[in-house]
mmCIF file of C-alpha atoms and ligand atoms in Angstrom:
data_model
loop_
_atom_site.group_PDB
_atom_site.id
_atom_site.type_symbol
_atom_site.label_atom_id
_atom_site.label_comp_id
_atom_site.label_asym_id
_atom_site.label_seq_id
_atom_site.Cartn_x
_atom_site.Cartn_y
_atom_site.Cartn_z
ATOM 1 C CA UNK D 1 -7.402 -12.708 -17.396
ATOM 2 C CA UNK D 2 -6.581 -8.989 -17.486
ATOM 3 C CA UNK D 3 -9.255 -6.471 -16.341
ATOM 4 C CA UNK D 4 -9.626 -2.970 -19.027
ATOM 5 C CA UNK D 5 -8.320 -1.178 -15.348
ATOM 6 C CA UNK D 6 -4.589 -2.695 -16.034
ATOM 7 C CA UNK D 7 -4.638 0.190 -19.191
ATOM 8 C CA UNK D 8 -3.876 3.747 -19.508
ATOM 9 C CA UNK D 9 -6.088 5.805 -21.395
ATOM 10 C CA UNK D 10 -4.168 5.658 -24.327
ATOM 11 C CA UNK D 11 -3.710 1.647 -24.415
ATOM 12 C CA UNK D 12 -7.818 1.772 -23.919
ATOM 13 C CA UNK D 13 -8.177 3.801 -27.074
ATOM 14 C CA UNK D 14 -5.812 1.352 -29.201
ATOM 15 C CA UNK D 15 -7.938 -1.431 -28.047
ATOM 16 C CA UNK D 16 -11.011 -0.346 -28.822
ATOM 17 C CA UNK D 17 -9.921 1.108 -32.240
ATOM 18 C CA UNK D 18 -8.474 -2.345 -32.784
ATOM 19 C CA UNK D 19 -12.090 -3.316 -31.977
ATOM 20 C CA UNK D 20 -13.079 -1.403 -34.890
ATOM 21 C CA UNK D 21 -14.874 1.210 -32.537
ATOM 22 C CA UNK D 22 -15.018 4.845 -32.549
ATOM 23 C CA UNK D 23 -12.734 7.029 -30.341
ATOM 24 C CA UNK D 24 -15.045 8.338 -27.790
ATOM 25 C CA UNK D 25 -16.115 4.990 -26.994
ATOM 26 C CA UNK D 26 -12.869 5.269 -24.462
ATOM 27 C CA UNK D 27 -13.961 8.210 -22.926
ATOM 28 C CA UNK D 28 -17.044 6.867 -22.028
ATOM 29 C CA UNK D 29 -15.803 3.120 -20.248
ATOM 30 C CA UNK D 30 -13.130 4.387 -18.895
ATOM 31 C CA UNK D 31 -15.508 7.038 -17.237
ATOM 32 C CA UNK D 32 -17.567 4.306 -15.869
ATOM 33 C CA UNK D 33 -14.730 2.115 -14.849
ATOM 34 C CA UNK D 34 -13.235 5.038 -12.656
ATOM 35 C CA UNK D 35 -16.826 5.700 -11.128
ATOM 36 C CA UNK D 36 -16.007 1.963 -9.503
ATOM 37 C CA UNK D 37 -17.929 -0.254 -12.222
ATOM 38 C CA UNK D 38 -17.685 -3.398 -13.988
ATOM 39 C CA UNK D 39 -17.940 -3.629 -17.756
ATOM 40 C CA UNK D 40 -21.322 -4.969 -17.101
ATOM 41 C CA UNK D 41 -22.050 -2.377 -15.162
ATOM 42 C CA UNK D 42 -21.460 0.509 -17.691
ATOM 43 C CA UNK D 43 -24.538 1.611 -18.794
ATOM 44 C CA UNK D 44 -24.200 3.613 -22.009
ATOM 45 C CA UNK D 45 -22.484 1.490 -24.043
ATOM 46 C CA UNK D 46 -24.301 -1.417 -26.328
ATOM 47 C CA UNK D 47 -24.447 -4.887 -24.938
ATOM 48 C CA UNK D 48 -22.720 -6.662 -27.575
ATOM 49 C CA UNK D 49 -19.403 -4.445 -27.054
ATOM 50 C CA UNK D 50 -19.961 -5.659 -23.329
ATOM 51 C CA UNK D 51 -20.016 -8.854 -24.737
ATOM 52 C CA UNK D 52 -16.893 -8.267 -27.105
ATOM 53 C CA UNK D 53 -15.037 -7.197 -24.412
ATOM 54 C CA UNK D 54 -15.823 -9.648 -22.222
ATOM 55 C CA UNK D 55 -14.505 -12.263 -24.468
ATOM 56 C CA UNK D 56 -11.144 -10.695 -23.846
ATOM 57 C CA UNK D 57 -11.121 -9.319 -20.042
ATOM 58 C CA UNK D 58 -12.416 -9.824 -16.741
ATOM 59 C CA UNK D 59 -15.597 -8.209 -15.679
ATOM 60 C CA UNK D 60 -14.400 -6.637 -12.579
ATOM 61 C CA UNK D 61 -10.924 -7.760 -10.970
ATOM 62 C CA UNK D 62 -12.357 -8.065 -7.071
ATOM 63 C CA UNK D 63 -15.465 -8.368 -5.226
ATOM 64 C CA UNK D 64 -16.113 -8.278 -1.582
ATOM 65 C CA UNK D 65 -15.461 -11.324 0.208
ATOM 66 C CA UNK D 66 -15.309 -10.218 3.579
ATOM 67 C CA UNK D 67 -16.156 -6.612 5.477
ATOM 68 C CA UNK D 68 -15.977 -5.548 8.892
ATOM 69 C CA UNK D 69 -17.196 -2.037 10.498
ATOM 70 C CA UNK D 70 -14.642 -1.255 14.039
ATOM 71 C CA UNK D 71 -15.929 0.663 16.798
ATOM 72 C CA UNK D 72 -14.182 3.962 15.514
ATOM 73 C CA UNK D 73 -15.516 3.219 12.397
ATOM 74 C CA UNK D 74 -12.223 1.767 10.757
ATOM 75 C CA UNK D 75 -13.291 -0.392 7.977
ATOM 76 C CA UNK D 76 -11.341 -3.724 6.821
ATOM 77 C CA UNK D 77 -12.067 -5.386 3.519
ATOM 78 C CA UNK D 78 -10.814 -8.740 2.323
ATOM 79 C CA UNK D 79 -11.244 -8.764 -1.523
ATOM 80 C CA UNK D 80 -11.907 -11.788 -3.655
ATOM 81 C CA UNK D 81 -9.579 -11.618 -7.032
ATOM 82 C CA UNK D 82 -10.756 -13.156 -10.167
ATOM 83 C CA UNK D 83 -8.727 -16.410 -9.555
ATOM 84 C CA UNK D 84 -10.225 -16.565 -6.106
ATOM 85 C CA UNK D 85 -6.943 -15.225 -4.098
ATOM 86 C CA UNK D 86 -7.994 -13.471 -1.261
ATOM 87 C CA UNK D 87 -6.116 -9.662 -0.084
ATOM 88 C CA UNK D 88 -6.817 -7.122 2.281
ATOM 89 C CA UNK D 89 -7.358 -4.131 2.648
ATOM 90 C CA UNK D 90 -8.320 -1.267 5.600
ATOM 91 C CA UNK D 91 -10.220 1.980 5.050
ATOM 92 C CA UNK D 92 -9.026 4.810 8.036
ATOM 93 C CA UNK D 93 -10.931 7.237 8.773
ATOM 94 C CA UNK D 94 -9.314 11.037 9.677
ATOM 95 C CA UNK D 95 -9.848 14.464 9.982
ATOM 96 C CA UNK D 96 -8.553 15.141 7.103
ATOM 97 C CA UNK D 97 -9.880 12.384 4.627
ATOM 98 C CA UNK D 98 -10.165 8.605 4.852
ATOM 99 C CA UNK D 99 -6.936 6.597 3.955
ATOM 100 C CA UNK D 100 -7.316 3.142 1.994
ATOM 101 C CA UNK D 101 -4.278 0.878 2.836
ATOM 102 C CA UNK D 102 -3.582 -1.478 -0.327
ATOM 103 C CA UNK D 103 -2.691 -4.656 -1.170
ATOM 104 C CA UNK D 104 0.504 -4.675 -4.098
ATOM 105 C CA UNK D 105 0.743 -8.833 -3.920
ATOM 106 C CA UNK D 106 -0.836 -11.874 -2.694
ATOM 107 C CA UNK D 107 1.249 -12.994 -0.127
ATOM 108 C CA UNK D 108 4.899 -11.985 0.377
ATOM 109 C CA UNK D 109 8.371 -13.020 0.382
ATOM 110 C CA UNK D 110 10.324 -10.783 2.151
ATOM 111 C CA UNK D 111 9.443 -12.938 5.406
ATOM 112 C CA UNK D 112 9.398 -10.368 8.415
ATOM 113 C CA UNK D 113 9.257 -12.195 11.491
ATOM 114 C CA UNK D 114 6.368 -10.599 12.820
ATOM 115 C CA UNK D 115 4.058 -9.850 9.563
ATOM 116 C CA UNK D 116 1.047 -11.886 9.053
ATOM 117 C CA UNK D 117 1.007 -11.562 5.287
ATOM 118 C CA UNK D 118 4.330 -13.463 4.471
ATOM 119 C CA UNK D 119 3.876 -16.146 6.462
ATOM 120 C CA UNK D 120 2.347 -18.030 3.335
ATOM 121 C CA UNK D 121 4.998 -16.862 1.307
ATOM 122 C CA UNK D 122 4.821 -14.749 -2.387
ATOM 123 C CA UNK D 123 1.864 -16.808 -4.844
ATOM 124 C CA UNK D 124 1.795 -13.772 -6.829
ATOM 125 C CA UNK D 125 2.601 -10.253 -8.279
ATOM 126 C CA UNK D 126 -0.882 -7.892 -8.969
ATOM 127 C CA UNK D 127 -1.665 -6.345 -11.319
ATOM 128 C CA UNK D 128 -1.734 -2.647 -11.837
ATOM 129 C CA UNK D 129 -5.646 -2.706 -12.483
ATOM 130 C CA UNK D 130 -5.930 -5.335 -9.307
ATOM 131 C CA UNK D 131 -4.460 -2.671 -7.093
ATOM 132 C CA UNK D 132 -6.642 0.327 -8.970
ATOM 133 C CA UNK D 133 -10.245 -1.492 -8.804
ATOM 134 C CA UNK D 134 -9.081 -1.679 -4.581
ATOM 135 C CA UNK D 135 -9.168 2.265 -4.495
ATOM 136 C CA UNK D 136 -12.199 2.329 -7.140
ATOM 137 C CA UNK D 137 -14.179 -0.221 -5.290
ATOM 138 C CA UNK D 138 -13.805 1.414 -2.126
ATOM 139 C CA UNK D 139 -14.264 5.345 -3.294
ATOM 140 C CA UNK D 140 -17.471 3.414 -4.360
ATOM 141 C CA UNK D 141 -18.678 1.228 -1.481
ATOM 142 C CA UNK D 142 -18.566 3.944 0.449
ATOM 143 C CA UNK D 143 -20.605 6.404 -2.066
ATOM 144 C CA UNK D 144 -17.781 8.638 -2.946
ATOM 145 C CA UNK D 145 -17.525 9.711 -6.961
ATOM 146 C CA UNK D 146 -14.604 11.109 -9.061
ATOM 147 C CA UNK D 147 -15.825 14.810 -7.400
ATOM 148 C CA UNK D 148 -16.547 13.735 -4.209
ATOM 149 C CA UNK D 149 -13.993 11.124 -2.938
ATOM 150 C CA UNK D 150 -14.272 8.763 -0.056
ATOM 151 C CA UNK D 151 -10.953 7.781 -0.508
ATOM 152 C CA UNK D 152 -8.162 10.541 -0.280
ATOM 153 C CA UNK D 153 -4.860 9.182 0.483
ATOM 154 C CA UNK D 154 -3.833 5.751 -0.283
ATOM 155 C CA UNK D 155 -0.743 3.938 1.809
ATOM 156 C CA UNK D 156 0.725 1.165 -0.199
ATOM 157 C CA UNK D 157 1.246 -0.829 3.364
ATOM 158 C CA UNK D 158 -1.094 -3.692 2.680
ATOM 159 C CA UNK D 159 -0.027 -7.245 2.182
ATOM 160 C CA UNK D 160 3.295 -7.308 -0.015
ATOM 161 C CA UNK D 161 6.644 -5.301 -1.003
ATOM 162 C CA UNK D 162 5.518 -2.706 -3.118
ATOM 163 C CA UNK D 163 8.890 -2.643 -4.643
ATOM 164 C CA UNK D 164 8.870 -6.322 -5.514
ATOM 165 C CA UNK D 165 5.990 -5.646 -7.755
ATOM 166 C CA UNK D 166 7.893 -2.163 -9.024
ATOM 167 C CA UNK D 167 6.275 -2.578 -12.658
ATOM 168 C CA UNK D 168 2.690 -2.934 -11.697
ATOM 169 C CA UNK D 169 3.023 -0.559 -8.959
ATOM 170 C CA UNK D 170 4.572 2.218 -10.564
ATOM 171 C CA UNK D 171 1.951 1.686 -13.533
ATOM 172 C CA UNK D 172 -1.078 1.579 -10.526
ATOM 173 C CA UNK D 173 0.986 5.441 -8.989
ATOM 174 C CA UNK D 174 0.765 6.824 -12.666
ATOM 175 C CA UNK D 175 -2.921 5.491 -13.493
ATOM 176 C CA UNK D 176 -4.316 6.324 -9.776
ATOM 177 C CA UNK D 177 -2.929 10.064 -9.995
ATOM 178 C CA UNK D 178 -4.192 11.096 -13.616
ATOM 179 C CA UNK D 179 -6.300 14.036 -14.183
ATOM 180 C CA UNK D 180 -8.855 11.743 -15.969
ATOM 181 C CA UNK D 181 -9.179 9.129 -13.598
ATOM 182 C CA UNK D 182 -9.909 9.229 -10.030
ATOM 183 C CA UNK D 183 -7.132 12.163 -9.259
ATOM 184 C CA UNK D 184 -5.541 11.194 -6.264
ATOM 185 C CA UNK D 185 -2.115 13.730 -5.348
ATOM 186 C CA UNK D 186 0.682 11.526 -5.469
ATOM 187 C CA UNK D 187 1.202 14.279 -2.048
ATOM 188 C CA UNK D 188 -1.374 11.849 -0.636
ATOM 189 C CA UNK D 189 0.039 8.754 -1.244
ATOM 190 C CA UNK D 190 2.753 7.206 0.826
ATOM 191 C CA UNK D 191 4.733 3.735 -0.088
ATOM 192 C CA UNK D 192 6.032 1.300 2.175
ATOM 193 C CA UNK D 193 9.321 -0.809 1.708
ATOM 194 C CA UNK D 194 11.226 -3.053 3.646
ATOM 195 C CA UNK D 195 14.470 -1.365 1.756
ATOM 196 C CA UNK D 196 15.252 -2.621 -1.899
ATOM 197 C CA UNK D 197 18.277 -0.203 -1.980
ATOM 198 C CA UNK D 198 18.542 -0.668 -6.011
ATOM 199 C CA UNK D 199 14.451 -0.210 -6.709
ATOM 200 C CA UNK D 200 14.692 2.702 -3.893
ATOM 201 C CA UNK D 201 16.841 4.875 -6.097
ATOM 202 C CA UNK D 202 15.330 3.776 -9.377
ATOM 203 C CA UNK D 203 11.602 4.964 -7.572
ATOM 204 C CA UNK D 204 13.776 8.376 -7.124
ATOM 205 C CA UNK D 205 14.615 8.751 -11.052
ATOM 206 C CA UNK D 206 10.962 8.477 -12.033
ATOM 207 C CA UNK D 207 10.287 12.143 -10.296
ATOM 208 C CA UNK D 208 7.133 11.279 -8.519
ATOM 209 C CA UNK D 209 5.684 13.197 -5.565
ATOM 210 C CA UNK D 210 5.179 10.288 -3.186
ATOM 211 C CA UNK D 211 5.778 10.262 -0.083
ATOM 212 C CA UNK D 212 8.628 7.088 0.614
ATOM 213 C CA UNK D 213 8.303 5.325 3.716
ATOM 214 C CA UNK D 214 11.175 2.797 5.029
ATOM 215 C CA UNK D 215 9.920 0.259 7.324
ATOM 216 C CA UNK D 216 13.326 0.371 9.271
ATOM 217 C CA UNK D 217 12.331 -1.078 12.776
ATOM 218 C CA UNK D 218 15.808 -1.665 14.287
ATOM 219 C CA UNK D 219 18.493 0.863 15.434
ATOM 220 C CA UNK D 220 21.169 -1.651 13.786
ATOM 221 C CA UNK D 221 22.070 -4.425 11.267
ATOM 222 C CA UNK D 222 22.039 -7.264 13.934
ATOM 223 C CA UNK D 223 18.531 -6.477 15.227
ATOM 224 C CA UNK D 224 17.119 -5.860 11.567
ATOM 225 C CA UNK D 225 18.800 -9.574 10.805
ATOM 226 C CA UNK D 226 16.720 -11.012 13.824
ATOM 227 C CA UNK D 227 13.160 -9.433 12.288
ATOM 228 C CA UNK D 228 13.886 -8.942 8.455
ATOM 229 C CA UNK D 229 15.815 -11.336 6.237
ATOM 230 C CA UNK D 230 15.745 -8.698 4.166
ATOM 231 C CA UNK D 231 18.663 -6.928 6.343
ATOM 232 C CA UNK D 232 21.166 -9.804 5.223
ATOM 233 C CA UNK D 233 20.944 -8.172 1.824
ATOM 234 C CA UNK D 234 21.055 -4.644 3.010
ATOM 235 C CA UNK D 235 22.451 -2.962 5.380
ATOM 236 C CA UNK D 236 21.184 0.205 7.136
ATOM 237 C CA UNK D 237 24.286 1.852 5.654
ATOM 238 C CA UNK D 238 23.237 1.298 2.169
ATOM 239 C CA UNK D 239 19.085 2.442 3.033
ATOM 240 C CA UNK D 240 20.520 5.673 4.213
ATOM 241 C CA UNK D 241 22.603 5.882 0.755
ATOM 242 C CA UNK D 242 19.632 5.275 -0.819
ATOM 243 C CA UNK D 243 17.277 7.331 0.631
ATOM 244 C CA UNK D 244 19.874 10.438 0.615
ATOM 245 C CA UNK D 245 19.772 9.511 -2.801
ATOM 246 C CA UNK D 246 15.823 10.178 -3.320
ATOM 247 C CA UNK D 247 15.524 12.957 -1.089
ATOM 248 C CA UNK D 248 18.024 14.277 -2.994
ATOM 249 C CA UNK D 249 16.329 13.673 -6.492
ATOM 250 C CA UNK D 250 12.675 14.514 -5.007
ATOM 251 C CA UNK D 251 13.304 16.579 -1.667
ATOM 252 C CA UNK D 252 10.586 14.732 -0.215
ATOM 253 C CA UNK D 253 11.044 13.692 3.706
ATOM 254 C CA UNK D 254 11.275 10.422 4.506
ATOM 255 C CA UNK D 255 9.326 8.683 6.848
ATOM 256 C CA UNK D 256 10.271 5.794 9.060
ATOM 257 C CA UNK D 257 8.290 3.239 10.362
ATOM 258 C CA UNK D 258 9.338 1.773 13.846
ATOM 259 C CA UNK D 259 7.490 -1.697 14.964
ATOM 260 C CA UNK D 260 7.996 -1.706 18.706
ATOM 261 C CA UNK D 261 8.844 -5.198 19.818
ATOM 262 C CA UNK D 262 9.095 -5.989 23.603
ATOM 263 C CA UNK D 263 12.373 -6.665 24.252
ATOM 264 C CA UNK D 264 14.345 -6.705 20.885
ATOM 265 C CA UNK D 265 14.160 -2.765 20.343
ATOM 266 C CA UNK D 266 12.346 -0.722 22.179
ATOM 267 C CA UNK D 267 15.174 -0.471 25.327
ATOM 268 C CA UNK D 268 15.743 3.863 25.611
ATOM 269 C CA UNK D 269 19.423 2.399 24.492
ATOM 270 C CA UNK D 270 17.646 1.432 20.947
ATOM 271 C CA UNK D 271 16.368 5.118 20.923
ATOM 272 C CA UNK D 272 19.712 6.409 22.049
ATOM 273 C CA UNK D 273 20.996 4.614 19.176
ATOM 274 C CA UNK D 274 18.324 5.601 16.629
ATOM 275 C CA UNK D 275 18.924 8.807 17.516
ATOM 276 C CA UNK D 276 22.831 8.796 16.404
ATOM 277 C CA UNK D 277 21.798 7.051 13.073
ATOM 278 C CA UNK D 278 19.040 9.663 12.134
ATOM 279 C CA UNK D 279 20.464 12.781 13.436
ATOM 280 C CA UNK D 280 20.429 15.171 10.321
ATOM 281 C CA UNK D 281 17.857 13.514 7.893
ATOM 282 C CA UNK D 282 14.804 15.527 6.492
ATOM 283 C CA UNK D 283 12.773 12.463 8.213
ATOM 284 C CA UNK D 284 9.945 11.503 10.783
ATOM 285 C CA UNK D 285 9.524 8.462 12.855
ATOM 286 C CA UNK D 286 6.292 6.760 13.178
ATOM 287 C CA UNK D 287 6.392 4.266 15.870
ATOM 288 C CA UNK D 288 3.927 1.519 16.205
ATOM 289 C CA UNK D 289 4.001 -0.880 18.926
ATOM 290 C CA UNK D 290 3.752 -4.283 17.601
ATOM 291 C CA UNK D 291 -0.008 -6.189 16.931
ATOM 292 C CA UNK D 292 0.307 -9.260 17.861
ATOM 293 C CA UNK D 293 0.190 -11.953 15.584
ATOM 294 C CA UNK D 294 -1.065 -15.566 16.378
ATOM 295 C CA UNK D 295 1.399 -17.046 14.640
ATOM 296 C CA UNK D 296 4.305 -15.437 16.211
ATOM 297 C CA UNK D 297 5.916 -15.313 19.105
ATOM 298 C CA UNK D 298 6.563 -11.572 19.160
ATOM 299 C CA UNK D 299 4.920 -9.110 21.510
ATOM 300 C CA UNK D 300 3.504 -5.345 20.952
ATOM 301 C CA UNK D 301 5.372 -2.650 23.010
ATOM 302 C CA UNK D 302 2.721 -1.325 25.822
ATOM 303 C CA UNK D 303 1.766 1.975 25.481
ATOM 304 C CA UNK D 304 3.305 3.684 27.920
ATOM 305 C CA UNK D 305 6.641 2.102 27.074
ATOM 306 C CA UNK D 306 6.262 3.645 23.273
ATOM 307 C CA UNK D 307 5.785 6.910 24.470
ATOM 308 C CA UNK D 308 9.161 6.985 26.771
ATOM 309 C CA UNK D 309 10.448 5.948 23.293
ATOM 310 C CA UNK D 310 8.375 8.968 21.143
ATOM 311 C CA UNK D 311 10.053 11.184 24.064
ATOM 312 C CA UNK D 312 13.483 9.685 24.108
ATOM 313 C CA UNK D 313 13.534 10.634 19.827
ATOM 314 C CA UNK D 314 12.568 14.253 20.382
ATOM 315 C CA UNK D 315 14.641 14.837 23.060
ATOM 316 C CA UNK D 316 17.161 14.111 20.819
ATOM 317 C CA UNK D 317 15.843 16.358 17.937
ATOM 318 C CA UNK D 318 14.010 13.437 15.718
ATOM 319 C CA UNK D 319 10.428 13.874 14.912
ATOM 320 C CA UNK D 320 8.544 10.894 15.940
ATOM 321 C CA UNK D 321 4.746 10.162 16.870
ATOM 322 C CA UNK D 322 3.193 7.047 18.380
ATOM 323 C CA UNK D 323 0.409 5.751 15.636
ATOM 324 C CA UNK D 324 -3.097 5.126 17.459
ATOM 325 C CA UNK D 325 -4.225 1.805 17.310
ATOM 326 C CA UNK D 326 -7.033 1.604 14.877
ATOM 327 C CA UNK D 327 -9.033 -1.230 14.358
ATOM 328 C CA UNK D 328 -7.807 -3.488 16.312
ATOM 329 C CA UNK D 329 -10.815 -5.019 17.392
ATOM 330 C CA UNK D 330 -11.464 -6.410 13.537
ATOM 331 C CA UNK D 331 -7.828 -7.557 13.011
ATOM 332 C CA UNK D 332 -6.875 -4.326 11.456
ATOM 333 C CA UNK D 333 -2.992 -5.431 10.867
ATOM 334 C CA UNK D 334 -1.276 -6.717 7.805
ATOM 335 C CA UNK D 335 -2.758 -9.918 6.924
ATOM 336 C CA UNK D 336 -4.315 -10.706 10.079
ATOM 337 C CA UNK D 337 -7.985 -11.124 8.617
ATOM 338 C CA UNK D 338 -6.757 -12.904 5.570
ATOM 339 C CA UNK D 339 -4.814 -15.238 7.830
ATOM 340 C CA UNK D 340 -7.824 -15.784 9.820
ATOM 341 C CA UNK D 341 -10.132 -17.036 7.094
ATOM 342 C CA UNK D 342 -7.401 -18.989 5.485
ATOM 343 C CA UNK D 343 -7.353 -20.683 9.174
ATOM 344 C CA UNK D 344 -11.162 -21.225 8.768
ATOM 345 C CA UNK D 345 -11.247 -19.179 12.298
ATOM 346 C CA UNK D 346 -14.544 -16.980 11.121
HETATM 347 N N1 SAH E 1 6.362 -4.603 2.542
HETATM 348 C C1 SAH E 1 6.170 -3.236 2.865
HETATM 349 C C2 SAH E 1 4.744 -2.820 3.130
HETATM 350 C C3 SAH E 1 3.834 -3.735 3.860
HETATM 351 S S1 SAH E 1 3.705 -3.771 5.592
HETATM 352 C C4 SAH E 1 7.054 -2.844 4.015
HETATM 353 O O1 SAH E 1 7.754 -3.685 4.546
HETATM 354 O O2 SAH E 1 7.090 -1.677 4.359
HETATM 355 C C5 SAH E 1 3.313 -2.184 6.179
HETATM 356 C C6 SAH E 1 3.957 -1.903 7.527
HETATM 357 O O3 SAH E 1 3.388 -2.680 8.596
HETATM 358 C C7 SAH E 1 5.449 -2.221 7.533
HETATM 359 O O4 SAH E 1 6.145 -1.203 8.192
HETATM 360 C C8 SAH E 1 5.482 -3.503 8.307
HETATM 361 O O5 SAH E 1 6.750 -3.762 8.817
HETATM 362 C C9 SAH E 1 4.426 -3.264 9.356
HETATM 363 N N2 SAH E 1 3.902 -4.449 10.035
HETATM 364 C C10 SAH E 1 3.746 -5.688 9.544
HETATM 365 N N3 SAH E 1 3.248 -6.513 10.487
HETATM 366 C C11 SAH E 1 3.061 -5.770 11.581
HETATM 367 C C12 SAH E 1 2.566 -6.043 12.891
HETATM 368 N N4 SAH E 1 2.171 -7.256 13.224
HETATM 369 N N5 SAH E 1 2.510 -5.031 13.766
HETATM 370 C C13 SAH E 1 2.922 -3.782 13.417
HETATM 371 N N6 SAH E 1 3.400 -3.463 12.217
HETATM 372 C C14 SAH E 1 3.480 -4.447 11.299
#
């Protein structure tokens, strides 16, 4: 069942005139649904147009199933959907704002050796109101309001390939970043893709200002084919075409994200190599070493190893940072939690 937070404004209107209701009526759920509430929850409009519309759509798309506080006061979330699927998400605090990591599908199929979330495979696409009510839920758990946000920057880097869902996210980009709604800058949101070359440069034609992030992870084709399947279909050649393509279109840098995996490609030889392949792009390496995951044999880079890495990069003139660790004490990684309780381990 669809939730009213899969529709623009203007779909909301035609419904509700369809309804036979009056205009403003729009104006005043769709208020209340971007303050983080359900239809029941929306207090100035009568109770038999709740009941009308609850006929037709889902109360609220998620509710909390599981929470978690870290020592640094990272927050992870595993939501309940209205058919009972469970997804994650984290809530980081910074400086500069919180960021809320989201979920774009249950499950996965791109099958990365060392993610948690695919290791169940794809069961299904969301929706673009199932990833919305994730921000809304959150800017509202943690008593933010459409003024006064708790959440400020969104990273689509939860369980899924955004780009696998590219209908229902790019609906969730437009609906999250309008002036009426909650108002996030598209500045502050990042995506995350394993490297659909074709859905890369269509992302570029629909002149957004996100920020794209590749989750590249090897210096070359024959390590990517060891972690990503994904890298049988594309090679590195044909990301770089792509993303020279949508910096070109949007002249937003790229950022890169770099997995550090003892002993497949994080030798100062992979950097060396890294560096040959980047030199020249409008781009930034973020390297993280590697959280473990039960299920898999691979092991996280140590610290200190990462760092000769970070060096190794600039030296050679690429921008690169080591990511801190947060939350690791509350399974703060991709699909660890999830995983966990679909173990029955909590
Ligand atoms: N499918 C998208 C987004 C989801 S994953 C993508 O591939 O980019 C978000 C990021 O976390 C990706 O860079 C992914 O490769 C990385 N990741 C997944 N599992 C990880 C793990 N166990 N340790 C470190 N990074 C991981």
């Amino acid at each position: 069942m669809n939730s009213l937070l899969d529709y623009s404004y203007d779909e909301l209107e035609c419904i509700l005139t369809e309804m036979g209701e009056p205009k403003f009526r729009a104006k005043q759920i769709y208020e209340g649904l971007y303050q983080g509430k359900s239809i029941s929850e929306i207090s100035n409009i009568s109770n038999d147009l709740k009941q009308k519309l609850l006929q037709k759509f889902c109360d609220y798309p998620l509710s909390i199933h599981t929470k978690l506080v870290g020592k640094d006061g990272t927050i992870k979330y595993v939501y309940k959907l209205s058919d009972g699927n469970l997804i994650e998400g984290v809530l980081l605090s910074y400086n500069y704002g919180n960021t809320l990591c989201v979920s774009t599908q249950v499950g996965c199929r791109m099958g990365c050796k060392f993610c948690a979330s695919t290791l169940g495979g794809l069961i299904r696409n969301l929706t673009a109101g199932e990833i919305l009510a994730q921000v809304l839920f959150v800017n509202r758990e943690n008593k933010g309001d459409l003024k006064n946000r708790k959440v400020t920057n969104i990273v689509l880097m939860g369980s899924g390939e955004p780009l696998d869902n590219y209908d229902n996210v790019l609906k969730f980009l437009k609906l999250v970043s309008n002036d009426d709604g909650i108002n996030i800058s598209q500045r502050n949101i990042s995506l995350s893709t394993c490297g659909l070359c074709d859905k890369i440069k269509q992302l570029a034609d629909e002149n957004l200002g996100i920020t794209l992030t590749i989750s590249l992870h090897a210096p070359n084709d024959d390590i990517r084919k060891s972690m990503m399947p994904i890298a049988n279909r594309y090679s590195i050649k044909e990301i770089l075409e792509a993303i020279k393509y949508y910096f070109n279109k949007t002249k937003r840098r790229i950022v890169f994200e770099y997995s550090l995996v003892s002993g497949v490609n994080d030798s100062l030889d992979s950097a060396d190599e890294l560096i040959k392949l980047l030199k020249g792009f409008a781009c930034h390496v973020n390297l993280i070493p590697l959280n473990d995951v039960k299920e898999r044999s691979l092991i996280g880079t140590n610290r200190k190893k990462a760092y000769a890495f970070m060096d190794r990069l600039i030296s050679g003139g690429i921008s690169a940072t080591v990511r801190r660790t947060m939350g690791s004490d509350i399974e703060g990684a991709c699909g660890q939690l999830r995983n966990k309780i679909l173990r029955g381990d909590t």
